[in-house]
Short mmCIF file of C-alpha atoms and ligand atoms in Angstrom, two decimals:
data_model
loop_
_atom_site.label_atom_id
_atom_site.label_comp_id
_atom_site.label_asym_id
_atom_site.label_seq_id
_atom_site.Cartn_x
_atom_site.Cartn_y
_atom_site.Cartn_z
CA MET A 2 35.92 121.10 63.94
CA ALA A 3 33.24 121.18 66.51
CA TRP A 4 33.63 124.64 68.31
CA ASP A 5 31.86 123.78 71.61
CA ASP A 6 33.10 125.33 74.76
CA ALA A 7 35.37 122.36 75.46
CA ALA A 8 37.23 123.03 71.98
CA TRP A 9 37.81 126.97 72.96
CA ARG A 10 38.98 125.88 76.38
CA ARG A 11 41.54 123.12 74.77
CA ILE A 12 42.69 125.98 72.48
CA ALA A 13 43.03 128.21 75.72
CA GLU A 14 44.95 125.86 77.44
CA ARG A 15 47.33 124.00 75.11
CA GLY A 16 47.46 126.49 72.25
CA VAL A 17 46.78 126.67 68.72
CA HIS A 18 49.29 124.26 67.50
CA ALA A 19 47.95 121.42 69.67
CA ALA A 20 44.63 121.98 67.97
CA LEU A 21 46.46 121.86 64.51
CA SER A 22 47.92 118.46 65.40
CA GLY A 23 47.41 116.17 62.56
CA TRP A 24 46.02 118.74 60.04
CA THR A 25 46.62 117.44 56.51
CA ASP A 26 47.09 119.85 53.61
CA GLU A 27 43.92 118.96 52.25
CA ARG A 28 42.09 119.93 55.35
CA SER A 29 43.95 123.44 55.65
CA ILE A 30 42.90 124.16 51.91
CA ALA A 31 39.66 123.04 52.18
CA THR A 32 38.92 124.69 55.40
CA THR A 33 40.13 127.85 53.83
CA GLU A 34 37.98 127.45 50.75
CA ARG A 35 34.82 127.07 52.91
CA PHE A 36 35.30 129.76 55.54
CA GLY A 37 37.38 132.32 53.79
CA ALA A 38 36.34 134.98 51.09
CA HIS A 39 37.26 133.87 47.48
CA ASN A 40 39.36 136.99 46.92
CA TYR A 41 42.46 135.28 46.43
CA HIS A 42 43.56 131.96 44.14
CA PRO A 43 46.16 130.44 45.74
CA LEU A 44 48.53 127.83 44.53
CA PRO A 45 47.66 124.27 45.89
CA VAL A 46 50.49 124.66 48.32
CA ASN A 47 49.91 124.44 52.15
CA ILE A 48 53.04 126.08 54.20
CA VAL A 49 53.49 124.84 57.57
CA ARG A 50 56.83 125.92 58.09
CA ALA A 51 59.52 128.22 56.50
CA ARG A 52 63.35 129.27 56.92
CA GLY A 53 65.36 131.36 55.05
CA ALA A 54 64.39 131.23 51.37
CA LEU A 55 62.87 127.54 52.07
CA ALA A 56 59.14 126.38 52.70
CA TRP A 57 57.66 122.87 53.67
CA ASP A 58 54.06 121.60 53.46
CA ALA A 59 52.54 119.15 55.93
CA SER A 60 53.66 116.29 54.02
CA GLY A 61 57.22 117.18 54.26
CA ARG A 62 57.89 118.49 50.86
CA GLU A 63 60.45 121.33 50.44
CA PHE A 64 59.98 124.31 48.27
CA VAL A 65 62.06 127.35 47.36
CA ASP A 66 60.05 130.61 47.74
CA CYS A 67 60.80 132.79 45.01
CA VAL A 68 57.31 134.74 45.77
CA GLY A 69 58.94 136.03 49.00
CA ALA A 70 55.52 137.24 49.97
CA TYR A 71 55.52 139.64 46.89
CA SER A 72 59.12 140.87 47.67
CA ALA A 73 58.04 141.55 51.23
CA MET A 74 60.22 138.73 52.59
CA ALA A 75 63.67 140.44 51.91
CA HIS A 76 65.40 138.97 55.41
CA GLY A 77 64.36 135.39 54.63
CA HIS A 78 61.88 133.48 56.82
CA LEU A 79 62.16 133.75 60.49
CA ALA A 80 65.62 135.94 60.00
CA GLU A 81 67.45 135.17 63.37
CA ALA A 82 68.35 138.99 64.20
CA LEU A 83 64.78 140.08 63.51
CA VAL A 84 63.05 137.22 65.59
CA ARG A 85 65.31 138.17 68.52
CA GLU A 86 64.36 141.76 68.27
CA ALA A 87 60.65 140.96 68.39
CA LYS A 88 61.05 138.38 70.84
CA ALA A 89 63.03 141.28 73.39
CA GLN A 90 60.09 143.70 72.46
CA LEU A 91 57.62 141.44 73.41
CA GLU A 92 59.38 141.43 77.10
CA ARG A 93 58.50 145.10 77.18
CA ALA A 94 55.46 146.70 75.24
CA THR A 95 53.76 146.10 72.14
CA LEU A 96 50.69 148.34 71.20
CA VAL A 97 49.87 151.56 73.26
CA SER A 98 48.18 153.70 70.34
CA ARG A 99 49.09 157.14 69.34
CA ALA A 100 48.01 158.78 72.38
CA PHE A 101 51.47 158.25 73.87
CA TYR A 102 55.01 158.45 72.83
CA THR A 103 57.39 155.38 72.89
CA PRO A 104 61.16 155.37 72.33
CA GLU A 105 60.78 152.50 69.75
CA MET A 106 58.66 154.82 67.77
CA ALA A 107 60.85 157.86 68.11
CA LEU A 108 64.08 155.56 67.07
CA PHE A 109 61.91 154.30 63.96
CA LEU A 110 61.00 157.79 62.82
CA GLU A 111 64.66 159.00 62.89
CA ALA A 112 66.06 155.83 61.35
CA LEU A 113 63.59 155.75 58.66
CA ALA A 114 64.03 159.38 57.62
CA GLU A 115 67.68 159.03 57.78
CA TYR A 116 67.69 155.67 55.38
CA SER A 117 65.70 157.56 53.19
CA GLY A 118 67.24 160.85 52.76
CA LEU A 119 63.97 162.47 53.96
CA ASP A 120 62.95 164.50 56.73
CA MET A 121 59.78 163.28 58.30
CA VAL A 122 57.76 159.96 58.58
CA CYS A 123 54.00 159.10 59.38
CA PRO A 124 53.83 155.25 60.23
CA MET A 125 51.12 153.11 59.09
CA ASN A 126 50.83 149.05 58.56
CA THR A 127 50.10 148.35 54.95
CA GLY A 128 51.19 149.45 51.50
CA ALA A 129 47.76 150.79 50.43
CA GLU A 130 47.33 153.02 53.70
CA ALA A 131 50.91 154.29 53.07
CA VAL A 132 49.52 155.31 49.69
CA GLU A 133 46.46 156.52 50.87
CA THR A 134 48.67 158.76 53.12
CA CYS A 135 50.55 160.20 50.67
CA LEU A 136 47.63 161.03 48.66
CA LYS A 137 45.80 162.76 51.46
CA LEU A 138 49.50 164.87 52.29
CA ALA A 139 49.47 165.90 48.80
CA ARG A 140 45.83 167.32 48.42
CA LYS A 141 46.29 169.20 51.58
CA TRP A 142 49.47 170.53 50.28
CA ALA A 143 48.04 171.59 47.19
CA TYR A 144 45.21 173.43 48.96
CA THR A 145 46.96 174.86 51.91
CA VAL A 146 50.46 175.45 50.33
CA LYS A 147 50.29 175.58 46.40
CA GLY A 148 46.96 177.45 46.49
CA VAL A 149 44.73 175.18 44.49
CA PRO A 150 41.02 175.88 44.82
CA GLU A 151 39.40 173.30 47.10
CA ASP A 152 38.20 170.13 46.00
CA GLN A 153 40.10 170.70 42.70
CA ALA A 154 43.12 168.91 43.20
CA GLU A 155 44.19 166.43 40.69
CA ILE A 156 46.68 163.68 40.90
CA VAL A 157 48.51 162.14 37.68
CA VAL A 158 49.01 158.22 37.84
CA CYS A 159 49.78 155.76 35.18
CA GLU A 160 48.29 153.05 33.09
CA ASN A 161 48.51 149.63 34.49
CA ASN A 162 49.38 151.00 38.20
CA PHE A 163 49.26 149.13 41.32
CA HIS A 164 49.06 150.84 44.54
CA GLY A 165 46.84 148.39 46.61
CA ARG A 166 42.94 147.65 47.27
CA THR A 167 41.35 150.55 49.04
CA THR A 168 38.41 151.96 47.19
CA THR A 169 40.36 155.24 46.37
CA ILE A 170 43.05 153.51 44.90
CA VAL A 171 41.05 150.73 42.99
CA GLY A 172 39.36 153.79 41.47
CA PHE A 173 42.39 155.02 39.42
CA SER A 174 43.43 151.44 38.64
CA THR A 175 43.20 150.90 34.93
CA GLU A 176 42.98 147.05 35.16
CA GLN A 177 39.04 145.96 35.07
CA ARG A 178 39.28 143.09 37.31
CA TYR A 179 40.69 145.46 40.07
CA ARG A 180 38.09 148.10 39.80
CA ARG A 181 34.76 146.70 38.37
CA PHE A 182 31.62 146.58 40.60
CA PHE A 183 33.31 148.40 43.41
CA GLY A 184 32.65 152.22 42.00
CA PRO A 185 31.17 154.71 42.21
CA TYR A 186 34.77 156.39 42.20
CA GLY A 187 35.54 159.85 42.84
CA PRO A 188 37.17 162.28 40.43
CA GLY A 189 40.81 163.88 40.87
CA PHE A 190 42.94 161.64 39.20
CA ARG A 191 44.40 161.72 35.46
CA THR A 192 46.11 158.83 33.89
CA ILE A 193 48.91 158.75 31.63
CA PRO A 194 51.32 156.14 30.10
CA PHE A 195 53.92 154.82 32.20
CA GLY A 196 57.72 155.35 31.18
CA ASP A 197 56.44 158.83 29.18
CA ALA A 198 57.76 161.95 30.56
CA GLU A 199 56.54 163.98 27.81
CA ALA A 200 52.90 162.52 28.74
CA LEU A 201 53.50 163.82 32.21
CA GLU A 202 54.55 167.37 31.18
CA ALA A 203 51.52 167.58 29.09
CA ALA A 204 49.13 166.09 31.72
CA ILE A 205 50.25 169.07 34.29
CA GLY A 206 47.92 171.65 34.87
CA PRO A 207 47.15 174.51 37.47
CA CYS A 208 45.55 172.11 39.61
CA THR A 209 47.97 169.31 39.62
CA ALA A 210 48.79 168.37 43.04
CA ALA A 211 51.21 165.35 42.58
CA PHE A 212 52.54 162.40 40.16
CA LEU A 213 52.25 159.06 41.69
CA ALA A 214 54.50 156.26 40.07
CA GLU A 215 56.08 152.97 40.87
CA PRO A 216 59.62 153.11 39.58
CA ILE A 217 59.19 149.60 38.55
CA GLN A 218 55.80 148.61 37.73
CA ALA A 219 55.99 145.13 39.59
CA GLU A 220 52.35 143.61 39.31
CA ALA A 221 52.08 145.02 35.89
CA GLY A 222 54.66 142.24 34.85
CA VAL A 223 57.91 143.73 35.97
CA ILE A 224 57.83 146.80 33.78
CA VAL A 225 61.37 148.77 33.89
CA PRO A 226 60.94 152.52 32.46
CA PRO A 227 63.48 153.61 29.69
CA PRO A 228 66.65 154.97 31.03
CA GLY A 229 66.36 158.62 32.19
CA TYR A 230 62.86 158.27 33.02
CA LEU A 231 63.05 158.56 36.67
CA ALA A 232 65.37 161.80 36.53
CA ARG A 233 63.50 163.48 34.22
CA VAL A 234 60.02 163.05 36.11
CA ARG A 235 61.74 164.66 38.79
CA GLU A 236 62.87 167.44 36.77
CA ILE A 237 59.36 168.07 35.39
CA CYS A 238 57.78 167.80 38.75
CA THR A 239 59.93 170.46 40.20
CA ARG A 240 59.62 172.82 37.35
CA HIS A 241 55.91 172.78 37.59
CA ARG A 242 55.67 172.52 41.33
CA VAL A 243 54.19 169.22 41.45
CA LEU A 244 54.89 166.59 44.45
CA LEU A 245 56.53 163.54 43.12
CA ILE A 246 55.41 160.75 44.93
CA TRP A 247 57.35 157.15 44.35
CA ASP A 248 55.43 154.23 45.42
CA GLU A 249 58.33 152.29 46.73
CA VAL A 250 56.34 149.51 48.68
CA GLN A 251 57.50 146.62 46.24
CA THR A 252 60.62 148.25 45.08
CA GLY A 253 62.18 149.61 48.37
CA PHE A 254 64.72 148.61 50.80
CA CYS A 255 67.22 147.19 48.27
CA ARG A 256 64.93 144.84 46.24
CA THR A 257 66.29 146.34 43.02
CA GLY A 258 69.91 146.64 44.00
CA ARG A 259 69.71 150.25 45.52
CA ARG A 260 68.22 151.28 48.49
CA PHE A 261 64.87 152.46 46.54
CA GLY A 262 64.01 152.16 43.05
CA TRP A 263 64.55 155.68 42.48
CA SER A 264 68.11 155.57 43.86
CA HIS A 265 69.17 154.60 40.21
CA GLU A 266 68.77 157.89 38.92
CA ASP A 267 68.98 161.57 40.29
CA ALA A 268 65.13 161.18 41.35
CA ARG A 269 64.70 161.77 44.92
CA PRO A 270 60.40 162.15 45.68
CA ASP A 271 58.96 164.75 47.57
CA LEU A 272 56.71 161.77 49.18
CA MET A 273 57.19 157.92 48.99
CA ALA A 274 55.04 155.15 50.14
CA VAL A 275 57.07 152.28 51.69
CA GLY A 276 55.92 148.68 53.34
CA LYS A 277 56.40 145.48 52.86
CA ALA A 278 60.17 144.49 53.65
CA LEU A 279 60.15 147.14 56.38
CA GLY A 280 58.47 144.56 58.25
CA GLY A 281 61.24 142.09 58.23
CA GLY A 282 58.73 139.35 57.03
CA LEU A 283 57.34 139.47 60.61
CA LEU A 284 54.70 142.29 60.91
CA PRO A 285 53.11 144.64 58.79
CA VAL A 286 54.71 148.07 58.86
CA SER A 287 54.49 150.91 56.17
CA ALA A 288 55.02 154.51 56.24
CA ALA A 289 54.66 157.86 54.33
CA VAL A 290 58.05 159.45 54.22
CA GLY A 291 58.60 162.91 52.64
CA VAL A 292 60.08 166.27 52.83
CA ARG A 293 59.33 168.79 55.88
CA GLY A 294 57.53 171.08 53.39
CA ALA A 295 54.77 168.33 52.67
CA MET A 296 54.66 166.44 55.63
CA GLU A 297 54.06 169.38 57.84
CA VAL A 298 50.70 170.02 56.65
CA PHE A 299 49.20 167.18 58.79
CA GLU A 300 47.86 168.37 62.30
CA PRO A 301 46.53 166.25 64.90
CA GLY A 302 43.18 164.56 63.73
CA ASP A 303 44.16 165.02 59.97
CA HIS A 304 45.02 161.20 59.78
CA GLY A 305 45.82 157.87 61.84
CA SER A 306 45.88 154.43 62.70
CA THR A 307 45.41 152.40 66.02
CA PHE A 308 48.40 150.28 64.99
CA GLY A 309 50.59 152.53 63.08
CA GLY A 310 53.83 152.99 64.98
CA ASN A 311 53.33 150.25 67.40
CA PRO A 312 56.52 149.55 69.31
CA LEU A 313 56.71 145.75 68.64
CA ALA A 314 56.62 147.16 64.57
CA CYS A 315 58.90 149.74 65.06
CA ALA A 316 61.53 147.71 66.76
CA VAL A 317 61.09 144.85 64.46
CA ALA A 318 61.66 147.70 61.55
CA VAL A 319 64.55 149.31 63.05
CA ALA A 320 66.11 146.14 62.94
CA ALA A 321 65.20 145.27 59.63
CA MET A 322 66.75 148.41 58.39
CA ALA A 323 70.17 147.77 60.23
CA VAL A 324 70.56 144.28 58.81
CA MET A 325 69.85 145.40 55.36
CA GLU A 326 72.63 147.89 55.86
CA ALA A 327 75.03 145.89 57.75
CA GLU A 328 74.64 142.89 55.25
CA ASP A 329 75.00 145.02 52.12
CA TYR A 330 71.62 143.90 50.88
CA ALA A 331 71.43 146.00 48.08
CA GLY A 332 74.99 144.71 46.76
CA ARG A 333 73.63 141.51 47.45
CA ALA A 334 70.15 141.91 45.49
CA GLU A 335 72.14 143.16 42.42
CA ARG A 336 74.91 140.40 42.66
CA SER A 337 72.04 137.57 42.96
CA GLY A 338 69.87 139.22 40.69
CA ALA A 339 72.51 139.28 37.80
CA PHE A 340 73.54 135.46 38.56
CA LEU A 341 69.37 134.45 38.39
CA ARG A 342 69.05 136.44 35.31
CA GLU A 343 72.10 134.98 33.57
CA ALA A 344 71.14 131.51 34.59
CA PHE A 345 67.47 131.70 33.60
CA GLU A 346 68.53 133.22 30.10
CA ARG A 347 70.98 129.86 29.88
CA ALA A 348 68.45 127.56 30.86
CA GLY A 349 65.39 129.16 29.26
CA GLY A 350 66.66 129.41 25.87
CA CYS A 351 63.81 130.25 23.22
CA ALA A 352 61.20 129.35 25.64
CA VAL A 353 61.82 132.66 27.44
CA ARG A 354 60.84 135.77 25.46
CA GLU A 355 62.16 138.38 27.95
CA ILE A 356 63.64 138.93 31.19
CA ARG A 357 62.94 142.18 32.81
CA GLY A 358 63.63 143.80 36.25
CA ARG A 359 66.49 144.88 38.23
CA GLY A 360 68.24 143.48 41.42
CA LEU A 361 66.21 140.54 42.63
CA LEU A 362 63.16 141.52 41.34
CA LEU A 363 62.69 139.73 38.02
CA GLY A 364 59.88 139.09 35.71
CA VAL A 365 60.51 136.16 33.09
CA GLU A 366 58.08 136.48 30.26
CA PHE A 367 57.72 133.03 28.48
CA ALA A 368 57.09 132.28 24.75
CA PRO A 369 53.11 132.22 23.81
CA GLU A 370 53.80 128.45 22.59
CA LEU A 371 53.83 127.64 26.44
CA SER A 372 50.89 127.61 28.31
CA PRO A 373 51.13 129.75 31.69
CA ASP A 374 48.90 126.81 33.54
CA ARG A 375 51.64 124.01 32.34
CA LEU A 376 54.59 126.26 33.55
CA GLN A 377 52.79 126.95 37.09
CA GLU A 378 52.11 123.01 37.25
CA ALA A 379 55.92 122.42 36.26
CA PHE A 380 57.17 125.02 38.73
CA LEU A 381 55.56 123.27 41.37
CA ALA A 382 56.42 119.78 40.64
CA GLU A 383 60.05 120.79 40.76
CA GLY A 384 59.54 122.38 44.17
CA LEU A 385 59.85 125.91 42.92
CA LEU A 386 57.44 128.70 44.40
CA THR A 387 56.49 131.45 41.69
CA LYS A 388 53.26 133.07 40.48
CA GLU A 389 52.30 134.78 37.33
CA THR A 390 51.92 138.49 37.24
CA ARG A 391 50.46 139.29 34.25
CA SER A 392 51.06 138.36 30.30
CA ARG A 393 52.78 135.12 31.04
CA THR A 394 55.29 136.62 33.09
CA PHE A 395 56.24 134.88 36.39
CA ARG A 396 57.92 136.87 39.02
CA PHE A 397 60.98 135.85 40.74
CA ALA A 398 61.65 137.77 44.00
CA PRO A 399 63.21 135.50 46.55
CA PRO A 400 64.56 136.79 49.60
CA ILE A 401 67.50 138.93 49.47
CA ALA A 402 69.58 137.05 52.19
CA THR A 403 69.16 134.00 49.93
CA GLU A 404 72.42 132.10 49.88
CA GLN A 405 74.40 131.24 46.72
CA PRO A 406 73.71 127.50 47.10
CA VAL A 407 69.83 128.08 47.24
CA LEU A 408 70.35 130.50 44.18
CA GLU A 409 71.92 127.66 42.28
CA ARG A 410 69.10 125.42 43.40
CA ILE A 411 66.45 127.97 42.21
CA ALA A 412 68.51 127.77 38.84
CA GLU A 413 68.38 124.12 38.43
CA ARG A 414 64.74 123.76 39.35
CA PHE A 415 63.99 126.60 36.78
CA GLU A 416 65.77 124.45 34.19
CA ALA A 417 64.03 121.11 35.04
CA ALA A 418 60.51 122.86 35.04
CA VAL A 419 61.11 124.73 31.61
CA ARG A 420 62.00 121.56 30.14
CA ARG A 421 58.94 119.96 31.92
CA ALA A 422 56.58 122.39 30.67
CA ALA A 423 58.05 122.23 27.05
CA GLY A 424 57.30 118.69 27.35
CA SER A 425 60.70 117.23 26.76
CA VAL A 426 61.00 115.27 29.92
C1 PLP B 30 53.98 148.96 44.29
C2 PLP B 30 52.61 148.57 45.52
N1 PLP B 30 52.05 149.34 46.06
C3 PLP B 30 51.22 149.17 47.07
C4 PLP B 30 50.93 147.88 47.36
C5 PLP B 30 49.82 147.33 48.31
O1 PLP B 30 50.50 147.10 49.64
P1 PLP B 30 49.76 146.21 50.61
O2 PLP B 30 49.29 144.95 50.15
O3 PLP B 30 50.65 145.95 52.00
O4 PLP B 30 48.28 147.23 50.96
C6 PLP B 30 51.54 146.91 46.55
C7 PLP B 30 51.39 145.36 47.18
O5 PLP B 30 51.61 144.50 46.30
C8 PLP B 30 52.39 146.98 45.62
O6 PLP B 30 53.31 146.48 44.98
#
């Protein structure tokens, strides 16, 4: 495209979609590859429109979206109630910064604290920011409340964790491809195996501020810890006066069939990071949520974000939680997840080695005889959007709002794709 004065003016006057008129899928992909940093390896699918659990490319091909924006798309694309809320807020105010108060942020803070069963909220935008906020809170709590000598605080984390992409967070990742070449990294983290409560007990020392973990390790291949682990961890943290931080960015807001991943057991955290589905699929909205004793350590100037808590995001997030509650998203995720799990088991036969997950967060691990590349091609050929996480495991996290006929379409396409990848069609 020639970016001369006339081109800028045309867009300013007629809008972006006039400029995009006639763009093919190939043109979008080629332009992205030329001008975008290559920090992702997307599937060769160019989505121009999406609604509910369905998405279409420029040629009009329909796909069922089981990536669900990595679990962020709980309400489905362009959920009517949320779009209505966003439009109403666009008539009022969108961004004023934290230099001021807004009624929308006030309502959001109260609603999220209530929804979480916790006391206070620090609004952010992305999941990684929410995790960073929890880490800062935990360290300051350790120095100012627990009495850990300054700069000695330690946070216990798990092997194969995924908490985002900031330099602090990748610094305690155990995955080489996330951390290599981005060091040097700071000290202050100790790594233990996931799902092993004894290892946590052994790792805790006098300077331990917190234990940070995901209730289900989604990016690691949908790894569910053994029954009792969440409650055990809670009990150990309480006994040693260590803050328990759950990263609920992916598992939160009904994805696993309960409000939060920790809600399956008696494992209420001191701090938790939430994000993704909180934005209703429209906007990035995240937060650190916690008990008063931990949240209160923040003073003015300790932390912040220009966009965190903006009234547009807050209005959408309150509506997103209201829809989840009013339409029983927890129950729906549980029922839809059970339906898909059974359908995948039946259709996959011996091609499927294991199905892991909870609610509508499912990881299907295929047998080693099936090549992941062929499976990926077959899923796309059948119009099913899913992506490999790790170790031949494909994640299925369609919108929680997905209706039964579309769930049935997912099951049919899954079966056809497995047959295609196995070479029997
Ligand atoms: C458990 C978990 N924590 C944190 C993040 C980071 O969220 P974001 O990409 O919004 O920074 C993710 C993203 O996938 C996640 O799954």
